[in-house]
C-alpha atoms as one frame of an Amber mdcrd trajectory, in Angstrom:
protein
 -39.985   1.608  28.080 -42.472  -0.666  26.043 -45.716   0.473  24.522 -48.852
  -0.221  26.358 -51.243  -2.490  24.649 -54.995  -3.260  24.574 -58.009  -4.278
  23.295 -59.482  -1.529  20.974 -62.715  -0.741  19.014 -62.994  -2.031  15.503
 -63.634   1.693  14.608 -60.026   3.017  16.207 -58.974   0.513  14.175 -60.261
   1.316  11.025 -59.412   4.710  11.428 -56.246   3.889  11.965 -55.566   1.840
   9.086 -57.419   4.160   6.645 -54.452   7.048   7.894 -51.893   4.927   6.349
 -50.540   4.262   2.404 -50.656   0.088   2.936 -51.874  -2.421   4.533 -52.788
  -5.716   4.531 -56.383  -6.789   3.429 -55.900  -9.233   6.194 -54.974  -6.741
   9.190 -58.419  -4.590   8.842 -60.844  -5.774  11.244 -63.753  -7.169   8.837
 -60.817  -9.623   8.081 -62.141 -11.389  11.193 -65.508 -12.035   9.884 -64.470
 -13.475   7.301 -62.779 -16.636   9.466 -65.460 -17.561  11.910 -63.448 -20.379
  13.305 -61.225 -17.931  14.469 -62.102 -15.242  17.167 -60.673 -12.033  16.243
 -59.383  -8.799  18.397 -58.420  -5.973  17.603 -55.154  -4.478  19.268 -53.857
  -1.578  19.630 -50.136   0.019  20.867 -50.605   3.268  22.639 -47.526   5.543
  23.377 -46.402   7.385  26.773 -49.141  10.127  25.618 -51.516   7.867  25.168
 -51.526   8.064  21.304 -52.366   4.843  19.287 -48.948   4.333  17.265 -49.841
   0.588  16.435 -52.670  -1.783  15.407 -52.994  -6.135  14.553 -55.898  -7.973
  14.117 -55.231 -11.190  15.819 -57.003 -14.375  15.317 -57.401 -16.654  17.853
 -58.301 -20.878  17.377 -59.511 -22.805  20.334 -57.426 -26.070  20.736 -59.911
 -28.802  20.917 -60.852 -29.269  24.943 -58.624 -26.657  25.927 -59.348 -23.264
  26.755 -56.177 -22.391  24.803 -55.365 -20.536  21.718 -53.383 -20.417  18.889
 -52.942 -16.724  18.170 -52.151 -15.430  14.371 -51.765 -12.571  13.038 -51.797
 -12.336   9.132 -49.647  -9.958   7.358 -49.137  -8.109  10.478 -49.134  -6.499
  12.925 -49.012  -2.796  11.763 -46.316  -1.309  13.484 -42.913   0.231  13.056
 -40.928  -2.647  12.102 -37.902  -0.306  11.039 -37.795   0.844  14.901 -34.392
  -0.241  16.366 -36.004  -1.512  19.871 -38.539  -3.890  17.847 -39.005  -5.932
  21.837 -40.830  -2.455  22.627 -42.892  -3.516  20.427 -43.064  -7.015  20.248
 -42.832  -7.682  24.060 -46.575  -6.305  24.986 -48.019  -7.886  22.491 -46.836
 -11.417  23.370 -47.281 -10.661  27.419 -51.397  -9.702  26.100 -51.386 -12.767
  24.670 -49.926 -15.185  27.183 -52.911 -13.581  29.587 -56.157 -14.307  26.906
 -55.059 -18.127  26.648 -52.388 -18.164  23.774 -49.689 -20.714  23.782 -48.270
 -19.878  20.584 -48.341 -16.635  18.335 -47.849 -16.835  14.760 -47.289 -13.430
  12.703 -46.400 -12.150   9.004 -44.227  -9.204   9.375 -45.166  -6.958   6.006
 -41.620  -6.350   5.287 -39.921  -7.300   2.308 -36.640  -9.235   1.681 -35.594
  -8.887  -1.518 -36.549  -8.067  -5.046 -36.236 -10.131  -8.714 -37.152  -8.230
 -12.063 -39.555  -9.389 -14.485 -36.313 -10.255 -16.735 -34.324 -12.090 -13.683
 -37.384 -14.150 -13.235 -37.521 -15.203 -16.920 -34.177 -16.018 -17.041 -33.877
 -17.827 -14.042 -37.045 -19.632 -15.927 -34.886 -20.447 -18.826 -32.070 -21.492
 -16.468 -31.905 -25.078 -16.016 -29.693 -24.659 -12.934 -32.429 -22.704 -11.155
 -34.212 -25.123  -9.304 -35.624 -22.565  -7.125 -36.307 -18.361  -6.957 -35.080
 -18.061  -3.522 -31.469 -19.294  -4.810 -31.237 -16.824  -7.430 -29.181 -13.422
  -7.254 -31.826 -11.096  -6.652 -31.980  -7.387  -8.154 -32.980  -5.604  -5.069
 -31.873  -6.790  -1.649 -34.013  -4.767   1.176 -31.351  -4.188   4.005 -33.941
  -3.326   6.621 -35.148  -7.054   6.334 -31.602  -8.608   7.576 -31.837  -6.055
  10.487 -35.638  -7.085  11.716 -35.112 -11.047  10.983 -32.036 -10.693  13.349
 -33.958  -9.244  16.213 -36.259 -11.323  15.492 -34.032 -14.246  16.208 -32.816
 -12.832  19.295 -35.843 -11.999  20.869 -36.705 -15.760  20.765 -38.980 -15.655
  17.520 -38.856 -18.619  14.990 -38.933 -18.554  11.335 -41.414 -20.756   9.418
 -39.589 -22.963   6.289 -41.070 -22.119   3.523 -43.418 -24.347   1.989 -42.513
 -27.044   0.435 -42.713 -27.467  -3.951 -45.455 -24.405  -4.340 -45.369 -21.688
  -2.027 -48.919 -22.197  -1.378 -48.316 -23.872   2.037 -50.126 -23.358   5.478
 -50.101 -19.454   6.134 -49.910 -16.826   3.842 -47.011 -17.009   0.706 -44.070
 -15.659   1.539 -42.844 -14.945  -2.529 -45.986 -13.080  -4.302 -45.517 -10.885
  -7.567 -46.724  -7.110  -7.804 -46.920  -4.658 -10.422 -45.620  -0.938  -9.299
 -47.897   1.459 -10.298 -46.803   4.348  -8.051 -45.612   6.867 -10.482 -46.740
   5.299 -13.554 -49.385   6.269 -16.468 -51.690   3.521 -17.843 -49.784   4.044
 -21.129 -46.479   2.824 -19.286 -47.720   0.381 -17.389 -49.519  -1.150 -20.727
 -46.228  -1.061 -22.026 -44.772  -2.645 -19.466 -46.522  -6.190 -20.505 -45.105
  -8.345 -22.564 -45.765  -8.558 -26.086 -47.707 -11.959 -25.595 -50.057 -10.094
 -23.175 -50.807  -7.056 -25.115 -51.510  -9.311 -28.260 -54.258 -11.568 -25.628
 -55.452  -8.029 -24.686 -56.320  -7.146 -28.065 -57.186 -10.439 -29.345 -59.823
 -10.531 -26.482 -61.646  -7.367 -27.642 -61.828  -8.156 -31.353 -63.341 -11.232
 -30.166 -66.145  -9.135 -28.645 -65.283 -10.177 -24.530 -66.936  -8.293 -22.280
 -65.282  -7.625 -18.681 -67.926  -6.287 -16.176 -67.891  -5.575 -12.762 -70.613
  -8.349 -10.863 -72.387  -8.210  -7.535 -73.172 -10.707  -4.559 -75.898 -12.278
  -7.148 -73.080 -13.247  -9.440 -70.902 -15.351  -6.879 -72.731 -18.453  -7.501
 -71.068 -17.878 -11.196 -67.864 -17.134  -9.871 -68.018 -20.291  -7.867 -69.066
 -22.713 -10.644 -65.603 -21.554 -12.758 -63.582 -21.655  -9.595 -64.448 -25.475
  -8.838 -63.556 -26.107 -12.135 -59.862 -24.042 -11.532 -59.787 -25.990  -8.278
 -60.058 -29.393 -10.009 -57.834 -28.187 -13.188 -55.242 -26.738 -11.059 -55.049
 -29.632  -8.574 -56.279 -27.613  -4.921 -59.050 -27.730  -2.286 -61.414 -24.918
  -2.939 -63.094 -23.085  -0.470 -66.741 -23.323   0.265 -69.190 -20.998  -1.204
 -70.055 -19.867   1.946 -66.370 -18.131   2.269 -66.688 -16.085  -0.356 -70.789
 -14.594   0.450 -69.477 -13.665   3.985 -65.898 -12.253   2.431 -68.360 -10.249
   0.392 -70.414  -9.289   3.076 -68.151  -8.271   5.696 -65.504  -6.913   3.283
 -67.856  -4.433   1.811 -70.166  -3.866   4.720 -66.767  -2.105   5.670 -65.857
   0.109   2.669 -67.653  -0.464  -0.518 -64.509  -0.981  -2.686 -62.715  -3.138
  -0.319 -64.167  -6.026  -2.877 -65.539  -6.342  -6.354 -66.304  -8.973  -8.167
 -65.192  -8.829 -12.366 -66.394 -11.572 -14.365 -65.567 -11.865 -18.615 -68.476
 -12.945 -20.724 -68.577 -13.920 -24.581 -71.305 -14.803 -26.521 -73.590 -14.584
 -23.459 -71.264 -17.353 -21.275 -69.085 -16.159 -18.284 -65.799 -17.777 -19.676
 -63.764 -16.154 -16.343 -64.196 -14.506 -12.904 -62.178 -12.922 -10.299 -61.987
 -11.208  -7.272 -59.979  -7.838  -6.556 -59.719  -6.652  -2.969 -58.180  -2.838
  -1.995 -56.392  -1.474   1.330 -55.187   2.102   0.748 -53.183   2.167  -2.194
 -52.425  -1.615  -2.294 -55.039  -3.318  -4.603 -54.779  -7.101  -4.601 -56.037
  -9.987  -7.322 -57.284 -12.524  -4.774 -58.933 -15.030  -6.451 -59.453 -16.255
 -10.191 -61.606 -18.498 -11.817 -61.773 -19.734 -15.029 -63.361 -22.780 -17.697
 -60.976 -24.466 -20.395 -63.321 -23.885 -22.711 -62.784 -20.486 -25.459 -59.152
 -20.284 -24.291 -58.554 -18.545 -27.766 -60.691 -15.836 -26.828 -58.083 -15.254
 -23.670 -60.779 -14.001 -21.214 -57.935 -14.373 -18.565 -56.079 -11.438 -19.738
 -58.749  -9.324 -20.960 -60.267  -9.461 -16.954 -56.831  -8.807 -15.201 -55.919
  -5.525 -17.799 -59.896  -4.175 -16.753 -58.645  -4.771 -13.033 -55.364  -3.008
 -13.679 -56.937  -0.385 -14.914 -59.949   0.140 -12.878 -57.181   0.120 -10.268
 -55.068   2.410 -11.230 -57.933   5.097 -11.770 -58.260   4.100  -8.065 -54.842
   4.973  -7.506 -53.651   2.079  -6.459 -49.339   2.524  -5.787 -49.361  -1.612
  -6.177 -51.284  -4.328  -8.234 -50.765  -7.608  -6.407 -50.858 -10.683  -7.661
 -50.741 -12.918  -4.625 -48.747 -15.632  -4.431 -46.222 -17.380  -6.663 -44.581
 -20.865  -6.822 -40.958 -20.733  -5.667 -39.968 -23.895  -7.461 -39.049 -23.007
 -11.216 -38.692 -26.610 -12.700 -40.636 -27.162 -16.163 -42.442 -30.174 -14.207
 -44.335 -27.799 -11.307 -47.727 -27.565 -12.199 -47.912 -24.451 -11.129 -45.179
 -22.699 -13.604 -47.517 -21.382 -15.945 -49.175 -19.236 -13.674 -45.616 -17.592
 -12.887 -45.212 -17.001 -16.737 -48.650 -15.791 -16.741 -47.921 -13.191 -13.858
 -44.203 -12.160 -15.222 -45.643 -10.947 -18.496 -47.043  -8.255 -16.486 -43.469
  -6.684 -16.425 -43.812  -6.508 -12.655 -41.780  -7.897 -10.057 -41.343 -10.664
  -7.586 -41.086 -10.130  -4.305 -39.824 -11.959  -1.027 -41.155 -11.521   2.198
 -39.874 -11.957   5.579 -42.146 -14.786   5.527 -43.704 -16.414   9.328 -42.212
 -16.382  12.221 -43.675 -18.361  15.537 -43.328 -17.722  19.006 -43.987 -20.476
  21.654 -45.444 -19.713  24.612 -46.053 -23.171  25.805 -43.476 -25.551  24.329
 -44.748 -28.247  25.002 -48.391 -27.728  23.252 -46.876 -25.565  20.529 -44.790
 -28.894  19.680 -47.390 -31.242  19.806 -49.298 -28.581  17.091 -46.565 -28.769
  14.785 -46.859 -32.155  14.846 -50.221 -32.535  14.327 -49.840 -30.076  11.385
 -47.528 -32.037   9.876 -49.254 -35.135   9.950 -52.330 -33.491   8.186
């Protein structure tokens, strides 16, 4: 017997997601106004009593001409995905979505794969043999994932290859690094970072930076560092635009779903970043930063005020977002795994995408366009 599904009010939703320990930033419903080329539903799973059991937000992109959709749901949905009969599940959902238009549905189950410690990352780092994270003996392996991607399979679903050289591909990354806090004093988790890191921390407050918390006045500041990231770091950066309305409609929601920290010295903003907060899962979204005063390392001073600002939160898990899978000295993107593993943290694997098509035929001829982009 499968679950019934439907449409539900952004409020069910809400409530719903505020009655649980975790979830993704991208599965609350403000999500959706955040992506306004994307319409966005909230859906719900309702048991034989009638009891909501289940939400997703879905996104949904018109095809060009065609009133059909491509139907994605970050990071979710939030369901049971340890339940045995997963189709109970899974089936309504894509039957709902077959009806509103969609000829292919994309989701991000939020269950992880396996585990690497701080010290198996390093030393598959040092490692010349370790081209890449994914082919190193992990510390943890999370049975439960083998279980789901098998049903997965036979229910028809496809997995998504990873991205290609940074893990940074289309869709959300599928290898991220997080810091455990559940459990865990300040005092341990400050000794949990690496020697280098404390030594930044401290050289950072001698130096007299200043890490305060900003407000929608102080994107425009944010912005200037992060075009200068974008450039440095070699990616597209977002409008302006996308972060006033993630502002906006994040916060317009729950007041500490977003803040805004920025790191001044000597009356210049050296370095800015955003934090965003589900439950107990805090997340370092974006950072920004100039070259300039790199000795003064406003990079660590603004990530240990996070840390701790969100552990008096009580955050279980400070997230650092994604991570490059590729561990050769010539990524570009390297140092920001060094940067994240001195943290004393862990990396972590996640089931990754998986697509369903509805239409063959027009989720093919998607792919291909995607590819060709």
């Amino acid at each position: 017997m499968s679950f019934r599904l439907k449409a539900i009010t952004r409020e069910d939703h809400l409530a719903f997601v505020r009655a649980r320990p975790s979830v993704s930033h991208m599965q609350v419903p403000s999500w959706g106004d955040v992506k306004p080329d994307w319409r966005a539903e909230s859906l719900g799973w309702f048991d034989e009593s009638d009891r909501l059991v289940g939400v997703g937000l879905v996104l949904l992109r018109p095809l060009p001409k065609l009133k059909r959709y491509l139907a994605y749901l970050p990071e979710g949905p939030v369901i049971d995905w340890a339940a045995p009969d997963l189709q109970r599940w899974l089936e309504p959902m894509l039957a709902y979505l077959k009806e509103q238009g969609a000829f292919s549905v994309k989701m991000g189950p939020p269950v992880v794969a396996r585990r690497w410690s701080a010290e198996a990352v390093k030393a598959a780092i040092a490692d010349p043999q370790a081209g890449r994270l994914r082919d190193v003996e992990a510390t943890v392996h999370e049975p439960m994932a083998f279980d789901v991607a098998d049903r997965l399979r036979r229910m028809g679903w496809q997995q998504t290859e990873p991205g290609d050289e940074d893990g940074f591909a289309a869709g959300q990354p599928r290898y991220v690094f997080q810091v455990p806090f559940a459990g865990r004093s300040l005092e341990e988790i400050q000794r949990g970072l690496n020697q280098q890191w404390r030594r930044n921390i401290k050289k950072a407050e001698k130096a007299g930076v200043k890490v305060v918390q900003g407000g929608y006045e102080d994107l425009p500041a944010f912005y200037d560092l992060y075009v200068e990231t974008a450039e440095r770091d070699r990616f597209i950066p977002r409008p302006q635009a996308y972060f006033q309305r993630m502002w906006t409609a994040l916060r317009a929601e729950d007041g500490d779903r977003m803040r805004l920290y920025l790191a001044h010295h000597e009356g210049e903003v050296l370095a800015a970043a955003t934090m965003l907060m589900v439950g107990e899962h805090v997340w370092y979204s974006y950072g920004a930063s100039t070259s300039r005063k790199r000795e003064v390392q406003p990079n660590n001073a603004i990530q240990w005020r996070m840390m701790s600002d969100a552990h008096a939160l009580g955050a279980g898990v400070y997230d650092f977002r994604g991570i490059t899978d590729t561990l050769e000295e010539s990524n570009h993107l390297l140092g920001l795994l060094r940067f994240k593993v001195g943290t004393g943290g862990e990396a972590v694997e996640y089931l990754g995408e998986w697509d369903f098509p509805l239409n063959k035929m027009l989720h093919k001829a998607l792919d291909l366009y995607m590819s060709r982009r």
